[in-house]
Amino acid sequence: MLDLYSPGTSVLHRLSPGVKMLSMALGATLLFLNQSLLITAAATLGILALYPVARLPLTKAAAQLRPLLVIFALFFAVQWYFESLTLAAYVVLRLAALILLASLVTLTTRSSDMIDTMTRGLRHLKPLGVHPEKVSLAISLALRFIPVLAQITTEVREAQKVRGLERSVIAVAMPMAIRAIKIADDISDAIDSRGYRS
Amino acid sequence: MITLNNVSVSFGERVVLNSLSLTLTERRIAVIGANGSGKSTFARLLNGLALPTSGEVIVDGLNSAKKGRELRRKVGFVFQNPDNQIVMPVVEEDLAFGMKNLGFSKDDIAAKTDEILARYNMSDLREHPAHLLSGGQKQLIAISGVLVMDPAIVVMDEPTTLLDLRNKRRVARAVAALPQMVITVTHDLDLITDYDRVIVIDDGGVFADGPPAEVIAAYQELMA
Amino acid sequence: MTTKDIVYIALFAALTAALGLMPPIHFAGAALPPITAQSLGVMLAGAVLGAKRGGFALLLFIALVAVGLPLLSGGRGGFGVLLGTSGGFLLAWPFCAALIGYLIENDSAAGPVKTGVYVALGGIALMYAAGIPWMAFIGKLGLGKSLSIMVAYVPGDLVKVVLATLIARGLRRAYPNL
């Protein structure tokens, strides 16, 4: 399935997903602990500098921030008006740094590799009653049925269009939920009849 | 060999099958009947997806109520809608799903995947996302996912209902070439003209049972 | 957990993703993020599947978003969204679904109004209780200001509560043994 991964062979692409996720968590925590504008600005530049390292164009970095420009502007204005310009800059830069850092992980790591890392990590939770095989079945099923339900959404919206209801949430959500429940029985029968032990 | 002894199935008040007794040994058996006649339930009895309310279903000595897991291993089941049968996002993962559940080795899984994809001319679809397959490809992948588990018997519940004529024929050819015993529940009378035995289920009981020509004629009269 | 439970969890995660394809409703020009149908998935999962399965369905959904699948309305995904301004709302989704499921499971005789209140408690009260402090923290905004931003979303969320209640009650009647 289509993910937000941007194919490549850079050092960052080759780094193991676990290391990347842990570094991201550490980086995000440090960004929150730090209160200085200067350090935040330096961190933002540092993270931006990693984009060329990952052979990602800076336009890619800009694309990560674009959907948030409005909210950035809102936060900046509120902080500037009620507090200070410094705080306004700090808040927006910190947010930008967080997004850029997280996106770097997303852009350089295949979803499937991250899923593998996570399910492997779940093995350590077995004593707590977690069943990694069940989790990975649930993940696979969700990946399998997202496009199926998306297709059903399109079909239902087209059918409702004839009645002028394609924007009506209830006219779309209700039949979708019914379809989802109907196919659930078949799917679990299919899984059981193919030798799955639950 | 499949034996049904006095099998009845009811859901609450509604009796779906009423004390059926049958012995199935032929290589190609078709089950036909109107919508709601109980033929789908009949198919599901054969691999233990449905259990009799009374009576028993015995497949090669295995009682479906007691040996469900062994039975499902022996009897492969192909559903009407392959979209609900293909459970993994990518073709090769889906083919591997059943084999992994049965504990096949990695090498076995790879070899069987190669073989089945080559058999149906679908080797290029190995890493294809399942949702992008055409209807005919989906049904063949669904059938393949069952065949790689080496079932002794294959039960199909309306395998061609959702297909166009060309894909119906493709699936029919694939089914005809199987060495296994095949039991097909269907509305598609063209599919079963060369079968060994046809059983008509009507109103929860057997209405006709015998070679295709005369049974199909009786069925057409019943539906008229 | 039976095979069917796993299937329901996966399907409601997929349903939440598919609801993200409904066109969003822009209500404040470009000034605020639009209202999406996606949180309807949270309410439905809780109200239809119950606490455990509903909570896991949304946990699965959020995990898939985290690993970079573009499943949020508008094709967004990745850790960035979860750390961003609306991250608190998103991370709360599994708990919101679980709370709705828990309240409804413990009062199976509830009428439509009471069911609606339960859906609102999880789908609005808890979601805002997690999302607003997060927004305040991320933006160093203070609770008051964050709260006033979110007031704009209350009417839309109330509509979703009504829809989720109607759909869930309809489904429960059609499939009593879910």
Coordinates of C-alpha atoms in Angstrom, one line a residue:
Chain A
M1 CA 0.0 0.0 0.0
L2 CA 1.1 3.5 -0.7
D3 CA 2.9 5.1 2.2
L4 CA 4.7 8.4 2.6
Y5 CA 8.1 6.8 2.2
S6 CA 10.5 8.4 -0.3
P7 CA 12.8 5.7 -1.7
G8 CA 16.5 6.1 -1.4
T9 CA 19.8 4.5 -0.3
S10 CA 21.2 7.2 2.0
V11 CA 22.7 6.6 5.4
L12 CA 19.4 7.6 7.0
H13 CA 17.5 5.2 4.7
R14 CA 19.7 2.4 5.8
L15 CA 19.6 3.1 9.5
S16 CA 17.5 0.6 11.3
P17 CA 13.9 1.7 12.0
G18 CA 14.2 1.1 15.7
V19 CA 17.2 3.4 16.0
K20 CA 15.4 6.1 14.0
M21 CA 12.3 5.9 16.1
L22 CA 14.2 6.0 19.3
S23 CA 16.4 9.0 18.1
M24 CA 13.2 10.8 17.1
A25 CA 11.7 10.2 20.5
L26 CA 14.8 11.5 22.2
G27 CA 15.1 14.5 19.9
A28 CA 11.5 15.4 20.5
T29 CA 11.9 15.2 24.3
L30 CA 15.0 17.4 24.1
L31 CA 13.1 20.0 22.0
F32 CA 10.5 20.2 24.7
L33 CA 12.9 20.4 27.6
N34 CA 14.9 23.2 26.0
Q35 CA 13.5 26.7 26.5
S36 CA 16.0 28.7 24.5
L37 CA 15.1 30.2 21.2
L38 CA 18.7 30.1 20.0
I39 CA 19.1 26.4 20.6
T40 CA 15.7 25.7 19.0
A41 CA 16.7 27.7 15.9
A42 CA 20.0 25.8 15.8
A43 CA 18.2 22.4 16.2
T44 CA 15.8 23.4 13.3
L45 CA 18.7 24.1 11.1
G46 CA 20.5 20.9 12.1
I47 CA 17.4 18.9 11.3
L48 CA 17.0 20.7 8.0
A49 CA 20.7 19.8 7.2
L50 CA 19.8 16.2 7.6
Y51 CA 17.4 16.4 4.6
P52 CA 20.3 16.7 2.1
V53 CA 22.1 13.9 4.0
A54 CA 19.1 11.7 3.2
R55 CA 19.2 13.0 -0.4
L56 CA 15.8 14.6 0.1
P57 CA 15.3 18.0 -1.6
L58 CA 14.5 20.9 0.7
T59 CA 11.2 21.3 -1.1
K60 CA 10.2 18.0 0.5
A61 CA 10.9 19.6 3.9
A62 CA 8.8 22.6 2.9
A63 CA 6.0 20.2 1.8
Q64 CA 5.9 18.8 5.3
L65 CA 5.2 22.2 6.9
R66 CA 2.9 23.6 4.3
P67 CA -0.4 22.1 5.7
L68 CA 0.5 23.6 9.0
L69 CA 1.2 27.2 7.8
V70 CA -2.2 28.4 8.9
I71 CA -2.0 27.0 12.4
F72 CA 1.6 28.3 12.6
A73 CA 0.4 31.8 11.7
L74 CA -2.4 31.5 14.3
F75 CA -0.1 30.5 17.1
F76 CA 2.5 33.1 16.1
A77 CA -0.1 35.9 16.1
V78 CA -1.6 34.8 19.4
Q79 CA 1.8 34.5 21.1
W80 CA 3.1 37.8 19.7
Y81 CA 0.0 39.7 20.7
F82 CA -0.4 38.3 24.2
E83 CA 3.2 37.5 25.1
S84 CA 6.3 38.4 23.1
L85 CA 7.9 38.0 19.7
T86 CA 10.6 35.8 21.1
L87 CA 8.1 33.3 22.5
A88 CA 6.1 33.4 19.3
A89 CA 9.2 32.5 17.3
Y90 CA 10.2 29.9 19.8
V91 CA 6.9 28.1 19.7
V92 CA 6.6 28.1 16.0
L93 CA 10.2 27.0 15.4
R94 CA 9.9 24.2 17.9
L95 CA 6.8 23.0 16.2
A96 CA 8.5 23.1 12.8
A97 CA 11.5 21.3 14.2
L98 CA 9.3 18.5 15.6
I99 CA 7.5 18.1 12.4
L100 CA 10.6 18.1 10.3
L101 CA 12.3 15.6 12.6
A102 CA 9.3 13.2 12.6
S103 CA 8.8 13.5 8.9
L104 CA 12.5 12.6 8.3
V105 CA 11.8 9.3 9.9
T106 CA 8.6 8.8 7.9
L107 CA 10.3 9.8 4.6
T108 CA 13.3 7.5 5.1
T109 CA 11.6 4.4 6.5
R110 CA 9.2 2.0 4.7
S111 CA 6.0 1.5 6.7
S112 CA 6.4 -2.3 6.3
D113 CA 9.9 -2.1 8.0
M114 CA 8.5 0.0 10.8
I115 CA 5.6 -2.5 11.3
D116 CA 8.1 -5.4 11.4
T117 CA 10.2 -3.5 14.0
M118 CA 7.1 -2.8 16.1
T119 CA 5.8 -6.4 16.0
R120 CA 9.2 -7.7 16.8
G121 CA 9.2 -5.3 19.8
L122 CA 5.9 -6.7 20.9
R123 CA 7.4 -10.1 21.6
H124 CA 8.9 -8.6 24.7
L125 CA 5.4 -7.9 25.9
K126 CA 4.3 -11.5 25.7
P127 CA 4.3 -11.9 29.5
L128 CA 1.7 -9.1 29.6
G129 CA -0.6 -11.2 27.5
V130 CA 0.2 -9.6 24.1
H131 CA 0.0 -12.0 21.2
P132 CA 2.4 -10.7 18.5
E133 CA 0.9 -13.1 15.8
K134 CA -2.6 -11.7 16.5
V135 CA -1.4 -8.2 16.3
S136 CA 0.4 -8.8 13.0
L137 CA -2.8 -10.6 11.6
A138 CA -4.8 -7.5 12.6
I139 CA -2.3 -5.2 10.9
S140 CA -2.3 -7.3 7.7
L141 CA -6.1 -7.4 7.6
A142 CA -6.3 -3.6 8.1
L143 CA -3.8 -3.0 5.3
R144 CA -5.8 -5.5 3.1
F145 CA -9.2 -3.9 3.8
I146 CA -8.4 -0.2 3.8
P147 CA -8.4 -0.2 -0.1
V148 CA -11.5 -2.4 -0.1
L149 CA -13.4 -0.1 2.2
A150 CA -12.1 2.9 0.3
Q151 CA -13.5 1.4 -2.9
I152 CA -16.8 0.8 -1.1
T153 CA -16.8 4.4 0.0
T154 CA -16.4 5.6 -3.6
E155 CA -19.2 3.2 -4.8
V156 CA -21.6 4.3 -2.0
R157 CA -20.9 8.0 -2.7
E158 CA -21.6 7.4 -6.4
A159 CA -24.8 5.6 -5.6
Q160 CA -25.8 8.4 -3.3
K161 CA -24.9 11.1 -5.8
V162 CA -27.8 9.9 -7.9
R163 CA -30.0 10.9 -4.9
G164 CA -28.0 14.1 -4.2
L165 CA -26.8 12.6 -0.9
E166 CA -23.1 12.2 -1.7
R167 CA -22.1 14.7 0.9
S168 CA -24.4 13.3 3.6
V169 CA -22.3 11.6 6.1
I170 CA -25.0 9.3 7.4
A171 CA -26.0 8.2 3.9
V172 CA -22.4 7.1 3.3
A173 CA -21.3 6.0 6.7
M174 CA -24.3 3.8 7.5
P175 CA -24.0 1.5 4.4
M176 CA -20.3 1.4 4.8
A177 CA -20.5 0.2 8.4
I178 CA -23.1 -2.4 7.3
R179 CA -20.8 -3.7 4.5
A180 CA -17.9 -3.8 7.0
I181 CA -19.9 -6.0 9.4
K182 CA -21.3 -8.2 6.7
I183 CA -17.9 -9.0 5.2
A184 CA -16.4 -9.6 8.7
D185 CA -18.2 -12.9 9.0
D186 CA -16.9 -14.1 5.7
I187 CA -13.4 -13.0 6.4
S188 CA -13.2 -14.8 9.8
D189 CA -14.7 -17.9 8.2
A190 CA -12.0 -17.7 5.4
I191 CA -9.3 -17.2 8.0
D192 CA -10.5 -20.2 10.1
S193 CA -10.9 -22.4 7.1
R194 CA -7.3 -21.7 6.1
G195 CA -6.0 -23.3 9.3
Y196 CA -5.5 -20.2 11.5
R197 CA -5.5 -21.0 15.2
S198 CA -6.9 -18.2 17.2
Chain B
M1 CA -15.6 -40.1 1.2
I2 CA -18.1 -37.8 2.9
T3 CA -21.0 -39.2 4.8
L4 CA -24.0 -37.2 6.1
N5 CA -26.1 -39.0 8.6
N6 CA -29.5 -37.5 9.3
V7 CA -28.1 -34.0 9.3
S8 CA -30.4 -31.2 10.3
V9 CA -29.4 -27.5 10.7
S10 CA -31.6 -24.8 12.1
F11 CA -30.9 -21.3 13.1
G12 CA -33.3 -20.6 15.9
E13 CA -36.8 -21.4 14.7
R14 CA -35.8 -21.7 11.0
V15 CA -34.9 -25.1 9.7
V16 CA -32.3 -24.8 7.0
L17 CA -31.5 -28.4 6.3
N18 CA -33.9 -31.2 7.3
S19 CA -32.4 -34.7 8.1
L20 CA -30.2 -35.2 5.1
S21 CA -28.5 -38.5 4.6
L22 CA -26.0 -38.7 1.7
T23 CA -22.8 -40.4 0.8
L24 CA -20.5 -38.5 -1.5
T25 CA -17.7 -40.4 -3.3
E26 CA -17.7 -39.0 -6.9
R27 CA -14.8 -36.9 -8.2
R28 CA -17.0 -34.0 -9.3
I29 CA -20.2 -33.2 -7.5
A30 CA -22.4 -30.2 -7.9
V31 CA -25.0 -28.9 -5.5
I32 CA -27.6 -26.6 -7.0
G33 CA -30.8 -24.9 -5.7
A34 CA -32.6 -21.7 -5.4
N35 CA -31.5 -18.8 -3.2
G36 CA -32.2 -19.6 0.4
S37 CA -32.6 -23.3 -0.3
G38 CA -29.9 -24.2 2.2
K39 CA -27.2 -25.1 -0.3
S40 CA -24.6 -22.7 1.1
T41 CA -25.1 -24.1 4.6
F42 CA -24.7 -27.5 3.0
A43 CA -21.3 -26.5 1.6
R44 CA -20.2 -25.1 5.0
L45 CA -21.1 -28.3 6.7
L46 CA -18.5 -30.1 4.7
N47 CA -15.5 -28.4 6.2
G48 CA -16.9 -27.7 9.7
L49 CA -17.6 -24.0 9.2
A50 CA -21.2 -24.9 10.0
L51 CA -22.0 -27.7 12.4
P52 CA -25.2 -29.9 12.3
T53 CA -27.8 -29.1 14.9
S54 CA -28.4 -32.9 14.9
G55 CA -26.9 -35.8 13.0
E56 CA -23.3 -36.0 11.9
V57 CA -21.0 -35.2 9.1
I58 CA -18.0 -37.6 8.6
V59 CA -15.2 -36.9 6.1
D60 CA -12.8 -39.7 5.7
G61 CA -13.5 -40.9 9.2
L62 CA -13.3 -37.4 10.8
N63 CA -16.4 -36.2 12.6
S64 CA -16.8 -32.5 11.9
A65 CA -18.1 -31.7 15.3
K66 CA -15.1 -33.3 17.0
K67 CA -12.2 -33.0 14.6
G68 CA -12.8 -29.5 13.2
R69 CA -9.2 -28.5 12.8
E70 CA -8.2 -31.7 11.0
L71 CA -11.3 -31.5 8.9
R72 CA -10.5 -28.0 7.7
R73 CA -7.0 -29.1 6.8
K74 CA -8.4 -31.9 4.7
V75 CA -11.2 -29.9 3.1
G76 CA -10.3 -26.6 1.3
F77 CA -13.0 -24.0 1.0
V78 CA -13.4 -21.4 -1.8
F79 CA -15.8 -18.6 -1.1
Q80 CA -18.1 -16.8 -3.5
N81 CA -16.4 -13.4 -3.1
P82 CA -12.6 -13.6 -3.3
D83 CA -12.4 -10.1 -1.8
N84 CA -13.4 -11.6 1.5
Q85 CA -11.2 -14.6 1.2
I86 CA -7.9 -13.0 0.3
V87 CA -6.8 -11.8 3.8
M88 CA -3.2 -10.6 3.2
P89 CA -2.4 -7.4 1.3
V90 CA 0.1 -8.9 -1.2
V91 CA -0.4 -11.9 -3.4
E92 CA 2.5 -14.0 -2.2
E93 CA 1.8 -13.2 1.5
D94 CA -1.8 -14.4 1.0
L95 CA -0.7 -17.6 -0.7
A96 CA 1.7 -18.2 2.2
F97 CA -0.9 -17.5 4.9
G98 CA -2.5 -20.9 4.9
M99 CA 0.8 -22.7 4.5
K100 CA 2.3 -20.8 7.5
N101 CA -0.8 -21.8 9.6
L102 CA -0.1 -25.4 8.7
G103 CA 3.5 -25.1 9.7
F104 CA 5.1 -25.6 6.2
S105 CA 8.8 -24.8 5.9
K106 CA 10.0 -21.6 4.3
D107 CA 11.4 -23.5 1.3
D108 CA 8.2 -25.4 0.9
I109 CA 6.2 -22.2 0.9
A110 CA 8.5 -20.6 -1.7
A111 CA 8.4 -23.7 -4.0
K112 CA 4.6 -24.1 -3.8
T113 CA 4.1 -20.4 -4.4
D114 CA 6.3 -20.6 -7.5
E115 CA 4.5 -23.7 -8.7
I116 CA 0.9 -22.4 -8.3
L117 CA 1.6 -19.0 -9.8
A118 CA 3.3 -20.6 -12.8
R119 CA 0.4 -23.1 -13.2
Y120 CA -2.1 -20.3 -13.6
N121 CA 0.2 -18.0 -15.6
M122 CA 0.3 -15.4 -12.8
S123 CA 4.0 -15.4 -11.9
D124 CA 4.2 -11.7 -12.6
L125 CA 1.6 -11.0 -9.9
R126 CA 3.7 -12.4 -7.1
E127 CA 4.3 -9.0 -5.4
H128 CA 1.1 -7.4 -6.6
P129 CA -1.2 -5.8 -4.1
A130 CA -4.3 -8.0 -3.8
H131 CA -6.8 -5.1 -4.2
L132 CA -5.4 -4.2 -7.6
L133 CA -6.1 -7.7 -9.1
S134 CA -9.0 -8.1 -11.6
G135 CA -12.0 -10.2 -10.6
G136 CA -10.8 -13.3 -12.4
Q137 CA -7.3 -13.0 -11.0
K138 CA -8.7 -12.5 -7.5
Q139 CA -10.7 -15.7 -7.7
L140 CA -7.8 -17.7 -9.1
I141 CA -5.6 -16.4 -6.3
A142 CA -8.2 -17.3 -3.8
I143 CA -8.4 -20.8 -5.2
S144 CA -4.6 -21.0 -5.3
G145 CA -4.4 -20.0 -1.6
V146 CA -6.6 -23.1 -0.9
L147 CA -4.8 -25.5 -3.2
V148 CA -1.3 -24.8 -1.8
M149 CA -2.5 -26.3 1.5
D150 CA -2.8 -29.6 -0.3
P151 CA -6.5 -30.3 0.6
A152 CA -7.8 -33.8 -0.3
I153 CA -11.2 -32.3 -1.1
V154 CA -12.1 -28.8 -2.4
V155 CA -15.5 -27.3 -1.7
M156 CA -16.5 -24.2 -3.7
D157 CA -19.4 -21.9 -2.8
E158 CA -20.5 -20.2 -6.0
P159 CA -17.0 -19.6 -7.3
T160 CA -18.0 -18.1 -10.6
T161 CA -21.0 -16.0 -9.6
L162 CA -19.2 -12.7 -9.7
L163 CA -17.2 -13.4 -12.8
D164 CA -17.6 -12.5 -16.5
L165 CA -17.9 -15.2 -19.1
R166 CA -14.2 -15.2 -20.0
N167 CA -13.1 -15.5 -16.4
K168 CA -15.9 -18.1 -15.6
R169 CA -14.3 -20.3 -18.3
R170 CA -10.8 -19.7 -17.0
V171 CA -11.9 -20.7 -13.5
A172 CA -13.9 -23.7 -14.9
R173 CA -10.8 -24.9 -16.7
A174 CA -8.7 -24.6 -13.6
V175 CA -11.2 -26.5 -11.6
A176 CA -11.6 -29.2 -14.3
A177 CA -7.8 -29.9 -14.1
L178 CA -7.7 -30.5 -10.4
P179 CA -6.9 -34.1 -9.3
Q180 CA -8.9 -33.7 -6.1
M181 CA -12.5 -34.4 -5.3
V182 CA -14.4 -31.2 -5.9
I183 CA -17.8 -30.2 -4.6
T184 CA -19.2 -27.1 -6.2
V185 CA -22.3 -25.2 -5.0
T186 CA -23.4 -23.1 -7.9
H187 CA -26.1 -21.4 -9.9
D188 CA -24.0 -21.7 -13.0
L189 CA -25.4 -24.7 -14.9
D190 CA -22.8 -24.5 -17.7
L191 CA -20.1 -25.1 -15.2
I192 CA -21.4 -28.6 -14.2
T193 CA -22.6 -30.3 -17.4
D194 CA -19.6 -32.8 -17.3
Y195 CA -19.8 -33.4 -13.5
D196 CA -20.3 -36.9 -12.2
R197 CA -23.2 -36.1 -10.0
V198 CA -25.6 -33.3 -9.4
I199 CA -27.7 -32.8 -6.2
V200 CA -30.6 -30.4 -6.1
I201 CA -31.3 -29.0 -2.6
D202 CA -34.8 -27.5 -2.2
D203 CA -36.5 -26.4 0.9
G204 CA -33.9 -28.0 3.1
G205 CA -34.0 -31.4 1.5
V206 CA -32.8 -33.3 -1.5
F207 CA -35.1 -32.7 -4.4
A208 CA -33.2 -34.6 -7.1
D209 CA -29.9 -36.5 -7.2
G210 CA -28.1 -38.2 -10.1
P211 CA -26.2 -37.6 -13.4
P212 CA -26.3 -33.9 -14.7
A213 CA -28.5 -34.3 -17.7
E214 CA -31.6 -35.5 -16.0
V215 CA -31.1 -33.7 -12.7
I216 CA -30.6 -30.3 -14.4
A217 CA -33.8 -30.9 -16.5
A218 CA -35.7 -31.7 -13.3
Y219 CA -34.2 -28.6 -11.6
Q220 CA -35.3 -26.4 -14.6
E221 CA -38.8 -27.7 -14.3
L222 CA -38.8 -27.1 -10.5
M223 CA -37.7 -23.4 -11.1
A224 CA -40.2 -22.8 -13.9
Chain C
M1 CA -9.7 -12.9 21.5
T2 CA -11.4 -14.9 18.7
T3 CA -10.6 -14.6 14.9
K4 CA -13.8 -12.6 14.5
D5 CA -12.7 -10.1 17.2
I6 CA -9.4 -9.6 15.3
V7 CA -11.3 -9.1 12.1
Y8 CA -13.7 -6.5 13.6
I9 CA -10.7 -4.6 15.0
A10 CA -9.0 -4.5 11.6
L11 CA -12.2 -3.6 9.8
F12 CA -13.1 -0.7 12.0
A13 CA -9.5 0.6 11.8
A14 CA -10.0 0.4 8.0
L15 CA -13.4 2.0 8.2
T16 CA -11.9 4.9 10.1
A17 CA -9.4 5.3 7.4
A18 CA -12.0 5.1 4.7
L19 CA -14.1 7.8 6.4
G20 CA -11.1 10.1 5.9
L21 CA -12.0 10.1 2.2
M22 CA -15.3 11.9 2.9
P23 CA -14.7 15.5 1.8
P24 CA -13.9 17.7 4.8
I25 CA -16.2 20.6 5.6
H26 CA -14.4 24.0 5.6
F27 CA -16.1 26.4 8.0
A28 CA -13.7 29.2 8.8
G29 CA -12.2 29.8 5.4
A30 CA -8.6 28.7 5.7
A31 CA -8.2 29.9 9.3
L32 CA -8.8 26.6 11.0
P33 CA -8.5 22.9 10.1
P34 CA -11.7 21.6 8.5
I35 CA -14.2 19.3 10.2
T36 CA -13.7 15.7 9.0
A37 CA -15.9 12.6 9.2
Q38 CA -13.0 10.6 10.6
S39 CA -13.7 11.0 14.3
L40 CA -17.1 9.4 13.5
G41 CA -15.0 6.2 13.1
V42 CA -13.9 6.6 16.8
M43 CA -17.5 7.0 18.0
L44 CA -18.8 4.1 15.8
A45 CA -16.0 1.7 16.8
G46 CA -16.7 2.3 20.5
A47 CA -20.5 2.3 20.3
V48 CA -20.6 -0.8 18.0
L49 CA -17.7 -2.9 19.1
G50 CA -17.5 -2.1 22.8
A51 CA -14.6 -1.0 24.9
K52 CA -12.0 -3.6 24.2
R53 CA -12.4 -4.2 20.5
G54 CA -13.2 -0.5 19.8
G55 CA -10.2 0.7 21.7
F56 CA -7.9 -1.7 19.9
A57 CA -9.4 -0.8 16.5
L58 CA -8.4 2.9 17.0
L59 CA -5.0 1.9 18.5
L60 CA -4.3 -0.1 15.4
F61 CA -5.4 2.9 13.2
I62 CA -3.2 5.3 15.1
A63 CA -0.2 2.9 14.9
L64 CA -0.7 2.7 11.1
V65 CA -0.8 6.5 10.9
A66 CA 2.4 6.6 13.0
V67 CA 4.4 4.3 10.7
G68 CA 3.7 6.6 7.9
L69 CA 0.5 5.5 6.1
P70 CA -1.4 8.5 4.8
L71 CA -4.7 7.5 6.5
L72 CA -5.7 10.8 8.1
S73 CA -8.1 13.0 6.2
G74 CA -6.3 14.9 3.5
G75 CA -3.7 12.1 3.1
R76 CA -1.7 13.0 6.2
G77 CA 0.3 10.5 8.3
G78 CA 3.5 9.9 10.1
F79 CA 4.8 10.7 13.5
G80 CA 4.8 14.4 12.6
V81 CA 1.0 14.7 12.7
L82 CA 0.9 12.8 16.0
L83 CA 3.4 15.2 17.5
G84 CA 1.8 18.3 16.0
T85 CA -0.9 20.6 17.3
S86 CA -3.7 18.1 17.0
G87 CA -1.7 15.2 18.2
G88 CA -3.5 15.1 21.6
F89 CA -6.8 14.5 19.9
L90 CA -5.5 11.8 17.7
L91 CA -3.6 9.9 20.5
A92 CA -6.7 10.1 22.6
W93 CA -8.8 8.3 20.0
P94 CA -8.3 4.8 21.3
F95 CA -9.2 5.8 24.8
C96 CA -12.2 7.8 23.5
A97 CA -13.5 4.7 21.7
A98 CA -12.8 2.5 24.7
L99 CA -14.7 4.9 27.1
I100 CA -17.7 5.0 24.7
G101 CA -17.7 1.3 24.5
Y102 CA -17.4 0.9 28.3
L103 CA -20.3 3.2 29.1
I104 CA -22.6 1.6 26.5
E105 CA -21.7 -2.0 27.5
N106 CA -22.5 -1.2 31.1
D107 CA -26.0 0.2 30.3
S108 CA -27.4 -2.0 27.5
A109 CA -30.9 -0.7 28.1
A110 CA -29.9 2.9 27.4
G111 CA -32.3 4.8 25.2
P112 CA -31.1 7.0 22.3
V113 CA -30.6 10.1 24.4
K114 CA -28.5 8.3 27.0
T115 CA -26.5 6.6 24.3
G116 CA -25.9 10.0 22.8
V117 CA -24.6 11.3 26.1
Y118 CA -22.2 8.3 26.4
V119 CA -20.9 8.9 22.8
A120 CA -20.5 12.6 23.7
L121 CA -18.6 11.8 26.9
G122 CA -16.0 9.8 25.0
G123 CA -16.2 11.5 21.6
I124 CA -16.2 15.1 22.8
A125 CA -15.5 15.4 26.6
L126 CA -12.5 13.0 26.8
M127 CA -11.2 13.9 23.3
Y128 CA -11.1 17.6 24.2
A129 CA -9.8 16.9 27.7
A130 CA -6.8 15.3 26.1
G131 CA -6.5 17.4 23.0
I132 CA -6.8 20.9 24.4
P133 CA -4.0 20.6 27.1
W134 CA -1.8 19.1 24.4
M135 CA -2.4 22.0 22.1
A136 CA -1.8 24.4 24.9
F137 CA 1.4 22.6 25.8
I138 CA 2.7 22.4 22.2
G139 CA 1.8 26.0 21.4
K140 CA 2.6 27.3 24.9
L141 CA -0.9 28.8 24.6
G142 CA -2.5 28.4 27.9
L143 CA -5.7 26.4 28.4
G144 CA -8.1 29.4 27.9
K145 CA -6.9 30.3 24.5
S146 CA -6.7 26.7 23.2
L147 CA -10.2 26.1 24.6
S148 CA -11.5 29.1 22.7
I149 CA -10.1 27.8 19.4
M150 CA -11.8 24.5 20.0
V151 CA -15.2 26.0 20.6
A152 CA -15.5 26.4 16.9
Y153 CA -15.5 22.6 16.6
V154 CA -18.2 21.8 19.1
P155 CA -21.2 22.1 16.8
G156 CA -19.7 19.8 14.2
D157 CA -18.8 17.3 16.9
L158 CA -22.3 17.4 18.3
V159 CA -23.6 16.6 14.8
K160 CA -21.2 13.6 14.7
V161 CA -22.5 12.4 18.1
V162 CA -26.0 12.4 16.8
L163 CA -25.0 10.5 13.6
A164 CA -22.9 8.0 15.5
T165 CA -25.7 7.3 17.9
L166 CA -28.2 6.8 15.1
I167 CA -25.9 4.5 13.1
A168 CA -24.7 2.5 16.1
R169 CA -28.3 1.9 17.4
G170 CA -29.3 0.9 13.9
L171 CA -26.4 -1.5 13.6
R172 CA -27.0 -2.9 17.1
R173 CA -30.6 -3.7 16.2
A174 CA -29.7 -5.3 12.9
Y175 CA -26.8 -7.3 14.4
P176 CA -27.6 -8.0 18.0
N177 CA -24.8 -10.6 18.3
L178 CA -21.9 -8.6 17.1

